[in-house]
């Protein structure tokens, strides 16, 4: 995943860990990260695996449902 450094994006994507981040409005930053992605297939596979693990752990519907139910339970106590 290649995203700009807007707050909504960087809450999930960590540069070099589960994706690549470029500076918004900066064409050279975008070009640099795009070239890196094209030239580093092994690293991109690693980022993809990390991204999938992150989403499965943090954004799984079962987890979201449990967290939501726990939140409502706390509110009514």
GROMACS .gro file of C-alpha atoms in nm:
model
   77
    1UNK     CA    1   0.000   0.000   0.000
    2UNK     CA    2   0.127   0.344  -0.093
    3UNK     CA    3  -0.050   0.634   0.081
    4UNK     CA    4   0.003   1.003   0.149
    5UNK     CA    5   0.087   1.122   0.498
    6UNK     CA    6  -0.266   1.243   0.571
    7UNK     CA    7  -0.375   1.166   0.929
    8UNK     CA    8  -0.639   0.908   0.833
    9UNK     CA    9  -0.385   0.712   0.633
   10UNK     CA   10  -0.100   0.716   0.881
   11UNK     CA   11  -0.324   0.588   1.159
   12UNK     CA   12  -0.310   0.250   0.987
   13UNK     CA   13  -0.012   0.252   0.751
   14UNK     CA   14   0.335   0.265   0.906
   15UNK     CA   15   0.604   0.355   0.655
   16UNK     CA   16   0.833   0.060   0.593
   17UNK     CA   17   0.635  -0.169   0.823
   18UNK     CA   18   0.301  -0.238   0.652
   19UNK     CA   19   0.313   0.002   0.358
   20UNK     CA   20   0.483   0.307   0.215
   21UNK     CA   21   0.402   0.669   0.293
   22UNK     CA   22   0.482   0.973   0.081
   23UNK     CA   23   0.450   1.341   0.171
   24UNK     CA   24   0.122   1.489   0.049
   25UNK     CA   25   0.161   1.729  -0.239
   26UNK     CA   26   0.523   1.620  -0.293
   27UNK     CA   27   0.566   1.462  -0.637
   28UNK     CA   28   0.929   1.373  -0.568
   29UNK     CA   29   0.834   1.188  -0.250
   30UNK     CA   30   0.564   0.999  -0.439
   31UNK     CA   31   0.809   0.916  -0.719
   32UNK     CA   32   1.073   0.798  -0.470
   33UNK     CA   33   0.832   0.563  -0.293
   34UNK     CA   34   0.690   0.434  -0.623
   35UNK     CA   35   1.038   0.354  -0.754
   36UNK     CA   36   1.125   0.185  -0.425
   37UNK     CA   37   0.812  -0.031  -0.454
   38UNK     CA   38   0.891  -0.129  -0.812
   39UNK     CA   39   1.253  -0.215  -0.736
   40UNK     CA   40   1.201  -0.404  -0.408
   41UNK     CA   41   0.958  -0.689  -0.465
   42UNK     CA   42   1.081  -0.885  -0.163
   43UNK     CA   43   1.031  -0.592   0.072
   44UNK     CA   44   0.688  -0.528  -0.079
   45UNK     CA   45   0.586  -0.889  -0.008
   46UNK     CA   46   0.701  -0.839   0.352
   47UNK     CA   47   0.496  -0.519   0.380
   48UNK     CA   48   0.193  -0.695   0.231
   49UNK     CA   49   0.218  -0.978   0.485
   50UNK     CA   50   0.256  -0.730   0.771
   51UNK     CA   51  -0.041  -0.530   0.639
   52UNK     CA   52  -0.261  -0.836   0.621
   53UNK     CA   53  -0.165  -0.939   0.975
   54UNK     CA   54  -0.235  -0.588   1.103
   55UNK     CA   55  -0.579  -0.572   0.942
   56UNK     CA   56  -0.667  -0.923   1.057
   57UNK     CA   57  -0.566  -0.833   1.414
   58UNK     CA   58  -0.694  -0.476   1.447
   59UNK     CA   59  -0.984  -0.455   1.202
   60UNK     CA   60  -1.141  -0.800   1.214
   61UNK     CA   61  -1.523  -0.779   1.235
   62UNK     CA   62  -1.531  -1.012   1.535
   63UNK     CA   63  -1.291  -0.786   1.722
   64UNK     CA   64  -1.479  -0.472   1.616
   65UNK     CA   65  -1.807  -0.627   1.734
   66UNK     CA   66  -1.657  -0.726   2.070
   67UNK     CA   67  -1.498  -0.383   2.120
   68UNK     CA   68  -1.829  -0.214   2.035
   69UNK     CA   69  -2.026  -0.438   2.271
   70UNK     CA   70  -1.770  -0.377   2.548
   71UNK     CA   71  -1.797  -0.001   2.493
   72UNK     CA   72  -2.178  -0.008   2.522
   73UNK     CA   73  -2.157  -0.233   2.828
   74UNK     CA   74  -1.922   0.019   2.994
   75UNK     CA   75  -2.160   0.304   2.913
   76UNK     CA   76  -2.463   0.140   3.073
   77UNK     CA   77  -2.278   0.043   3.392
   0.00000   0.00000   0.00000
